[in-house]
Amino acid sequence: MIDPIEILEVEPASTSSIFRGVRLSTRIMPAVLAARGGDWCETFVVAEDVIGLSIGDVCGHGSEKFATMVAVRRAIRDAASRGLDPALTLAEANRFLRRYDPQEYATAIFGLLSIRRRSLVFANAGHPPPLMTGPGGTAFLEFSDSDLPLGVEADLVPGLRVVSMPAATLLVFYTDGVSERERKPLLGAAQLHAAAIFAHKLSTLQTAGIIEEQMLLTGSNDDDAAILTAWMPPASIAEVLHAEWLGV
Amino acid sequence: MKAALAERHPAKSRSSTALIVLHGEYDLARQQELRHGFAASPLFEVVQIDMRDVTSIDATALSEFVRLKERMWGFGTVRIIGATPHICRLFHITGLDVRFEMHDSFRNAAVPFSPVRSYP
């Protein structure tokens, strides 16, 4: 059996791909002076038209958190591959983390992006809220009630959130190393808001890298950071005609 | 470095209140300091944490608040006093705002408390 850490040793710091029209990109940036960190993000295919989006942050940073990060990330992926919904996936990851290292905590979001339904179903265990920008505007996907990070309570089952993902919408997942750089979270949130709008207008495949540049993170992040983006394809002519026919 | 935990009431019974005063930025570099400062909390019925002079906390510091709450679980109350809006937001994002009592000032805390403050 191959050691999962060996696999991640050679994982590229950034990825970009297109799956059924959805443009996906990731960027993982360990803290400066650290070879590896405790933040992760990844995308993977769950079903014919469903993409799994996973991001998280093991509290602390640097190499010592790397092994825990690998284990939790894999637990999420394994649970998702068994067909569990995002809330139950994170509940499973929570149980795993409590067994694996009772002293550790991790924040995480896991989401299922349905291309056909143009919707995102996700659960959030204490992680900074995703950001969505598109023709309808820009907003953080925050809710009045929040869920605890993984590892805090034995019976955590975070709430399940459902949001529609209209055509030409950009979804941004990120860790606090992105939004709370220089210990100025309010400023960081505003900068991220602007960076996402810029990246949406630029409309390139390397969206996560563009946001990294806009946030001036390159080579200067003192905390681990990760960015994941998913860009829904514009509506096809058939969809537009269908919508007009329905009077939408 | 300026002492971050300026004062803890030396009570020995669980019918008492502790005050922990925090200052400045809390991150990985000060995680052990925070852990040490919170260590005696389970001895107290109520722990009030004065955060009026805290400018920022990161995830590692937040994890110490989680540990504090775990140690107090079912046996006491933790009150966060005077946290800035962005620290309040962090507590909300992580769901901790409903696990702790959050007050903007001592005056608005549920139980009157008049600590003798002694900053170094």
Short mmCIF file of C-alpha atoms in Angstrom, two decimals:
data_model
loop_
_atom_site.label_atom_id
_atom_site.label_comp_id
_atom_site.label_asym_id
_atom_site.label_seq_id
_atom_site.Cartn_x
_atom_site.Cartn_y
_atom_site.Cartn_z
CA MET A 1 0.00 0.00 0.00
CA ILE A 2 1.29 3.45 -0.87
CA ASP A 3 1.70 5.86 2.01
CA PRO A 4 -0.75 8.74 1.46
CA ILE A 5 1.88 11.18 2.65
CA GLU A 6 4.14 10.01 -0.17
CA ILE A 7 1.43 10.86 -2.66
CA LEU A 8 0.92 14.33 -1.30
CA GLU A 9 4.65 15.01 -1.23
CA VAL A 10 4.53 15.27 -5.00
CA GLU A 11 1.14 16.94 -5.27
CA PRO A 12 1.39 20.15 -7.27
CA ALA A 13 0.86 23.40 -5.41
CA SER A 14 -1.73 24.44 -7.94
CA THR A 15 -4.14 22.61 -10.22
CA SER A 16 -6.62 23.61 -12.86
CA SER A 17 -9.05 21.51 -14.82
CA ILE A 18 -12.36 21.56 -16.62
CA PHE A 19 -15.03 19.00 -15.86
CA ARG A 20 -18.20 19.13 -17.97
CA GLY A 21 -17.78 22.85 -18.45
CA VAL A 22 -17.03 23.67 -14.81
CA ARG A 23 -13.62 25.28 -14.44
CA LEU A 24 -11.87 24.17 -11.29
CA SER A 25 -8.67 25.49 -9.77
CA THR A 26 -6.82 25.03 -6.51
CA ARG A 27 -3.83 26.65 -4.88
CA ILE A 28 -2.11 25.45 -1.72
CA MET A 29 0.48 27.70 -0.09
CA PRO A 30 2.28 26.50 3.05
CA ALA A 31 3.47 29.29 5.30
CA VAL A 32 6.69 30.90 4.22
CA LEU A 33 9.67 28.91 5.55
CA ALA A 34 7.51 25.78 5.92
CA ALA A 35 7.79 23.04 3.32
CA ARG A 36 4.35 21.65 4.11
CA GLY A 37 1.32 22.91 5.96
CA GLY A 38 -1.98 22.04 7.56
CA ASP A 39 -4.31 23.55 4.95
CA TRP A 40 -5.78 21.56 2.11
CA CYS A 41 -8.17 21.90 -0.79
CA GLU A 42 -9.11 19.51 -3.53
CA THR A 43 -11.77 18.67 -6.05
CA PHE A 44 -12.80 15.21 -7.17
CA VAL A 45 -15.53 13.62 -9.20
CA VAL A 46 -18.22 12.00 -7.06
CA ALA A 47 -20.76 11.07 -9.73
CA GLU A 48 -21.41 11.65 -13.42
CA ASP A 49 -22.32 15.29 -12.95
CA VAL A 50 -21.36 15.92 -9.32
CA ILE A 51 -18.05 17.33 -8.15
CA GLY A 52 -16.81 17.10 -4.58
CA LEU A 53 -15.22 20.28 -3.20
CA SER A 54 -13.14 19.91 -0.06
CA ILE A 55 -11.19 22.50 1.87
CA GLY A 56 -9.94 22.69 5.42
CA ASP A 57 -7.39 23.79 7.94
CA VAL A 58 -5.88 21.83 10.80
CA CYS A 59 -5.34 24.36 13.58
CA GLY A 60 -1.75 25.53 13.71
CA HIS A 61 0.56 25.47 10.75
CA GLY A 62 3.74 23.98 9.44
CA SER A 63 5.01 20.49 8.94
CA GLU A 64 3.79 19.06 12.23
CA LYS A 65 0.17 19.50 11.13
CA PHE A 66 0.76 17.89 7.75
CA ALA A 67 0.13 14.28 8.78
CA THR A 68 -3.16 15.18 10.50
CA MET A 69 -4.21 17.18 7.47
CA VAL A 70 -3.54 14.23 5.16
CA ALA A 71 -5.53 11.90 7.40
CA VAL A 72 -8.56 14.20 7.76
CA ARG A 73 -8.59 15.05 4.09
CA ARG A 74 -8.57 11.36 3.23
CA ALA A 75 -11.35 10.65 5.74
CA ILE A 76 -13.52 13.24 4.00
CA ARG A 77 -12.78 11.81 0.61
CA ASP A 78 -13.47 8.26 1.76
CA ALA A 79 -16.78 9.24 3.37
CA ALA A 80 -17.85 11.16 0.27
CA SER A 81 -16.99 8.20 -1.96
CA ARG A 82 -19.42 6.09 0.08
CA GLY A 83 -22.24 8.40 -1.01
CA LEU A 84 -22.73 10.29 2.24
CA ASP A 85 -24.11 13.81 2.01
CA PRO A 86 -21.78 16.68 3.02
CA ALA A 87 -23.09 16.91 6.59
CA LEU A 88 -22.65 13.19 7.20
CA THR A 89 -19.29 13.30 5.43
CA LEU A 90 -18.03 15.90 7.90
CA ALA A 91 -19.64 14.00 10.79
CA GLU A 92 -17.62 10.96 9.71
CA ALA A 93 -14.46 13.05 9.44
CA ASN A 94 -15.16 14.42 12.92
CA ARG A 95 -15.41 10.94 14.40
CA PHE A 96 -12.20 10.01 12.62
CA LEU A 97 -10.31 13.02 13.96
CA ARG A 98 -11.48 12.36 17.52
CA ARG A 99 -9.99 8.86 17.25
CA TYR A 100 -6.89 9.86 15.29
CA ASP A 101 -5.78 12.72 17.51
CA PRO A 102 -8.13 13.94 20.28
CA GLN A 103 -5.95 17.03 20.78
CA GLU A 104 -6.41 18.36 17.26
CA TYR A 105 -9.10 20.54 15.75
CA ALA A 106 -9.77 21.32 12.12
CA THR A 107 -12.15 23.55 10.26
CA ALA A 108 -13.54 22.22 7.00
CA ILE A 109 -16.11 22.64 4.28
CA PHE A 110 -17.26 19.81 2.08
CA GLY A 111 -19.62 20.48 -0.80
CA LEU A 112 -21.24 18.66 -3.69
CA LEU A 113 -21.58 20.76 -6.81
CA SER A 114 -24.30 19.43 -9.09
CA ILE A 115 -23.71 20.57 -12.65
CA ARG A 116 -27.09 19.50 -13.98
CA ARG A 117 -29.05 21.07 -11.15
CA ARG A 118 -26.71 24.05 -10.91
CA SER A 119 -26.67 23.79 -7.15
CA LEU A 120 -24.23 23.48 -4.31
CA VAL A 121 -25.00 21.40 -1.24
CA PHE A 122 -22.45 21.89 1.49
CA ALA A 123 -21.70 21.66 5.19
CA ASN A 124 -19.36 23.92 7.10
CA ALA A 125 -17.54 22.88 10.27
CA GLY A 126 -16.32 26.20 11.64
CA HIS A 127 -14.60 27.29 8.43
CA PRO A 128 -14.63 30.81 6.91
CA PRO A 129 -17.73 31.12 4.71
CA PRO A 130 -17.46 30.53 0.94
CA LEU A 131 -17.72 33.50 -1.38
CA MET A 132 -19.91 33.51 -4.46
CA THR A 133 -19.78 36.10 -7.23
CA GLY A 134 -21.59 36.33 -10.54
CA PRO A 135 -24.23 38.19 -12.49
CA GLY A 136 -26.44 38.28 -9.40
CA GLY A 137 -23.86 39.98 -7.20
CA THR A 138 -21.22 38.97 -4.68
CA ALA A 139 -21.82 37.53 -1.23
CA PHE A 140 -20.30 35.42 1.50
CA LEU A 141 -22.42 32.33 2.15
CA GLU A 142 -22.92 33.02 5.84
CA PHE A 143 -25.79 31.78 7.94
CA SER A 144 -27.20 32.89 11.26
CA ASP A 145 -26.12 29.69 12.98
CA SER A 146 -22.68 28.15 12.58
CA ASP A 147 -21.24 24.74 13.33
CA LEU A 148 -18.23 23.84 15.44
CA PRO A 149 -14.91 22.76 13.95
CA LEU A 150 -14.09 19.06 13.60
CA GLY A 151 -12.71 17.44 16.75
CA VAL A 152 -14.53 19.58 19.31
CA GLU A 153 -17.61 17.48 20.04
CA ALA A 154 -18.06 13.74 19.62
CA ASP A 155 -21.47 13.92 17.97
CA LEU A 156 -21.04 16.82 15.56
CA VAL A 157 -23.39 16.80 12.58
CA PRO A 158 -23.19 20.19 10.87
CA GLY A 159 -26.17 21.72 9.11
CA LEU A 160 -26.72 21.04 5.43
CA ARG A 161 -26.82 24.17 3.24
CA VAL A 162 -28.19 24.38 -0.27
CA VAL A 163 -27.58 27.28 -2.64
CA SER A 164 -28.26 27.66 -6.33
CA MET A 165 -25.28 28.19 -8.62
CA PRO A 166 -26.50 30.22 -11.60
CA ALA A 167 -24.63 30.20 -14.90
CA ALA A 168 -21.34 32.14 -14.96
CA THR A 169 -21.06 32.11 -11.17
CA LEU A 170 -17.69 31.85 -9.47
CA LEU A 171 -17.47 30.02 -6.15
CA VAL A 172 -14.44 30.64 -3.92
CA PHE A 173 -13.43 28.49 -0.96
CA TYR A 174 -10.45 29.72 1.05
CA THR A 175 -8.73 29.29 4.40
CA ASP A 176 -8.09 31.95 7.04
CA GLY A 177 -4.51 32.30 5.82
CA VAL A 178 -6.07 34.07 2.82
CA SER A 179 -8.71 36.20 4.49
CA GLU A 180 -6.92 37.05 7.72
CA ARG A 181 -3.52 37.90 6.38
CA GLU A 182 -1.71 40.51 8.47
CA ARG A 183 -4.22 39.90 11.28
CA LYS A 184 -6.74 42.18 9.61
CA PRO A 185 -9.72 39.94 8.89
CA LEU A 186 -12.16 42.72 7.99
CA LEU A 187 -9.72 44.19 5.51
CA GLY A 188 -8.92 40.69 4.28
CA ALA A 189 -12.59 39.94 3.66
CA ALA A 190 -12.96 43.16 1.67
CA GLN A 191 -9.82 42.38 -0.35
CA LEU A 192 -11.04 38.87 -1.06
CA HIS A 193 -14.40 40.26 -2.16
CA ALA A 194 -12.64 42.55 -4.65
CA ALA A 195 -10.22 39.84 -5.79
CA ALA A 196 -13.06 37.44 -6.54
CA ILE A 197 -14.87 40.05 -8.64
CA PHE A 198 -11.63 40.76 -10.52
CA ALA A 199 -10.99 37.06 -11.14
CA HIS A 200 -14.57 36.56 -12.28
CA LYS A 201 -14.27 39.33 -14.84
CA LEU A 202 -10.88 38.06 -16.02
CA SER A 203 -12.38 34.62 -16.54
CA THR A 204 -9.23 32.53 -16.82
CA LEU A 205 -8.61 28.90 -15.94
CA GLN A 206 -6.11 29.78 -13.18
CA THR A 207 -8.66 31.60 -11.04
CA ALA A 208 -7.16 30.52 -7.70
CA GLY A 209 -3.76 31.82 -8.80
CA ILE A 210 -5.29 35.14 -9.84
CA ILE A 211 -6.91 35.53 -6.43
CA GLU A 212 -3.58 34.65 -4.79
CA GLU A 213 -1.89 37.42 -6.77
CA GLN A 214 -4.63 39.91 -6.03
CA MET A 215 -4.35 39.15 -2.32
CA LEU A 216 -0.57 39.65 -2.53
CA LEU A 217 -0.04 36.25 -0.95
CA THR A 218 2.75 35.06 -3.22
CA GLY A 219 5.84 34.41 -1.15
CA SER A 220 4.65 36.48 1.79
CA ASN A 221 2.07 34.39 3.61
CA ASP A 222 3.07 33.81 7.23
CA ASP A 223 0.26 31.30 7.68
CA ASP A 224 -0.75 28.32 5.57
CA ALA A 225 -3.25 29.29 2.91
CA ALA A 226 -5.41 27.51 0.37
CA ILE A 227 -7.83 28.63 -2.33
CA LEU A 228 -10.32 26.54 -4.32
CA THR A 229 -12.50 27.93 -7.08
CA ALA A 230 -15.31 26.54 -9.20
CA TRP A 231 -16.61 28.53 -12.13
CA MET A 232 -20.00 27.43 -13.46
CA PRO A 233 -20.24 27.53 -17.25
CA PRO A 234 -22.34 30.22 -18.91
CA ALA A 235 -25.80 29.16 -19.92
CA SER A 236 -25.98 27.38 -23.25
CA ILE A 237 -28.10 28.81 -26.06
CA ALA A 238 -30.56 25.97 -25.48
CA GLU A 239 -30.89 26.92 -21.80
CA VAL A 240 -31.41 30.59 -22.68
CA LEU A 241 -34.11 29.77 -25.23
CA HIS A 242 -35.76 27.39 -22.78
CA ALA A 243 -35.77 30.06 -20.07
CA GLU A 244 -37.28 32.63 -22.48
CA TRP A 245 -39.91 30.11 -23.53
CA LEU A 246 -40.81 29.60 -19.86
CA GLY A 247 -40.86 33.37 -19.36
CA VAL A 248 -38.16 33.21 -16.67
CA MET B 1 7.14 40.60 26.86
CA LYS B 2 4.29 42.16 28.68
CA ALA B 3 2.47 39.62 30.80
CA ALA B 4 -0.68 38.69 28.98
CA LEU B 5 -2.47 37.09 31.84
CA ALA B 6 -2.42 39.91 34.27
CA GLU B 7 -4.63 38.52 36.93
CA ARG B 8 -6.36 35.38 38.07
CA HIS B 9 -8.27 35.29 41.28
CA PRO B 10 -6.70 32.74 43.60
CA ALA B 11 -9.96 31.15 44.61
CA LYS B 12 -9.87 27.50 45.55
CA SER B 13 -13.54 26.59 45.62
CA ARG B 14 -15.91 26.19 42.70
CA SER B 15 -18.24 28.88 43.98
CA SER B 16 -15.98 31.63 42.72
CA THR B 17 -15.25 33.72 39.69
CA ALA B 18 -11.96 34.04 37.87
CA LEU B 19 -10.89 36.94 35.73
CA ILE B 20 -8.41 36.43 32.95
CA VAL B 21 -7.16 39.54 31.21
CA LEU B 22 -5.71 39.16 27.73
CA HIS B 23 -3.70 41.68 25.74
CA GLY B 24 -2.51 42.08 22.18
CA GLU B 25 -2.30 39.45 19.45
CA TYR B 26 -2.69 35.75 20.11
CA ASP B 27 -1.31 33.30 17.58
CA LEU B 28 0.83 30.19 17.46
CA ALA B 29 3.69 31.96 19.22
CA ARG B 30 1.52 32.58 22.29
CA GLN B 31 -0.53 29.38 22.25
CA GLN B 32 1.28 27.84 25.24
CA GLU B 33 0.93 31.08 27.19
CA LEU B 34 -2.82 31.00 26.60
CA ARG B 35 -3.06 27.30 27.48
CA HIS B 36 -1.17 27.90 30.70
CA GLY B 37 -3.39 30.87 31.52
CA PHE B 38 -6.56 28.84 31.04
CA ALA B 39 -5.27 25.79 32.93
CA ALA B 40 -6.81 26.62 36.30
CA SER B 41 -10.21 27.54 34.87
CA PRO B 42 -12.03 24.32 35.85
CA LEU B 43 -11.47 25.31 39.49
CA PHE B 44 -13.90 28.17 39.06
CA GLU B 45 -17.62 28.30 38.59
CA VAL B 46 -17.44 31.35 36.34
CA VAL B 47 -14.52 32.41 34.20
CA GLN B 48 -14.61 35.91 32.78
CA ILE B 49 -12.16 36.66 30.00
CA ASP B 50 -11.49 40.32 29.47
CA MET B 51 -10.68 40.72 25.76
CA ARG B 52 -11.03 44.48 25.49
CA ASP B 53 -7.32 44.86 24.75
CA VAL B 54 -7.03 41.94 22.36
CA THR B 55 -6.37 43.04 18.80
CA SER B 56 -6.47 39.68 17.05
CA ILE B 57 -6.57 35.94 17.55
CA ASP B 58 -5.89 33.19 15.07
CA ALA B 59 -7.06 29.60 14.74
CA THR B 60 -4.48 28.26 17.19
CA ALA B 61 -5.63 30.70 19.85
CA LEU B 62 -9.22 29.87 19.07
CA SER B 63 -8.44 26.20 19.62
CA GLU B 64 -7.38 27.07 23.19
CA PHE B 65 -10.80 28.58 23.79
CA VAL B 66 -12.27 25.31 22.51
CA ARG B 67 -10.11 23.38 24.97
CA LEU B 68 -11.17 25.72 27.75
CA LYS B 69 -14.81 25.11 26.98
CA GLU B 70 -14.22 21.36 26.91
CA ARG B 71 -12.62 21.46 30.33
CA MET B 72 -15.46 23.56 31.71
CA TRP B 73 -18.14 21.47 30.00
CA GLY B 74 -21.23 21.21 32.15
CA PHE B 75 -19.50 22.59 35.22
CA GLY B 76 -19.14 26.29 34.68
CA THR B 77 -19.69 29.38 32.63
CA VAL B 78 -17.22 31.21 30.45
CA ARG B 79 -17.93 34.86 29.68
CA ILE B 80 -16.10 36.69 26.94
CA ILE B 81 -16.07 40.40 27.65
CA GLY B 82 -15.42 43.21 25.18
CA ALA B 83 -14.23 41.25 22.15
CA THR B 84 -13.85 43.35 19.00
CA PRO B 85 -16.32 42.84 16.14
CA HIS B 86 -13.88 40.80 14.08
CA ILE B 87 -13.09 38.52 17.02
CA CYS B 88 -16.83 38.15 17.63
CA ARG B 89 -17.14 37.20 13.97
CA LEU B 90 -14.48 34.50 14.40
CA PHE B 91 -16.41 33.10 17.34
CA HIS B 92 -19.56 33.11 15.21
CA ILE B 93 -17.91 31.42 12.21
CA THR B 94 -16.65 28.63 14.42
CA GLY B 95 -19.96 28.23 16.24
CA LEU B 96 -18.36 29.18 19.54
CA ASP B 97 -20.54 32.25 20.04
CA VAL B 98 -23.34 30.05 21.33
CA ARG B 99 -20.97 28.01 23.53
CA PHE B 100 -19.73 31.05 25.42
CA GLU B 101 -21.52 34.01 26.90
CA MET B 102 -20.50 37.00 24.81
CA HIS B 103 -20.81 40.47 26.37
CA ASP B 104 -19.64 43.78 25.03
CA SER B 105 -18.82 45.09 28.51
CA PHE B 106 -18.67 44.03 32.15
CA ARG B 107 -21.69 46.23 32.73
CA ASN B 108 -23.73 44.10 30.36
CA ALA B 109 -22.52 40.77 31.73
CA ALA B 110 -25.30 38.84 33.41
CA VAL B 111 -23.66 38.79 36.83
CA PRO B 112 -22.15 41.95 38.31
CA PHE B 113 -18.44 41.64 38.80
CA SER B 114 -16.03 44.22 40.15
CA PRO B 115 -12.54 42.89 39.79
CA VAL B 116 -9.53 44.55 41.28
CA ARG B 117 -7.50 45.08 38.14
CA SER B 118 -3.75 45.13 38.36
CA TYR B 119 -2.01 45.66 35.07
CA PRO B 120 1.74 45.19 35.19
#
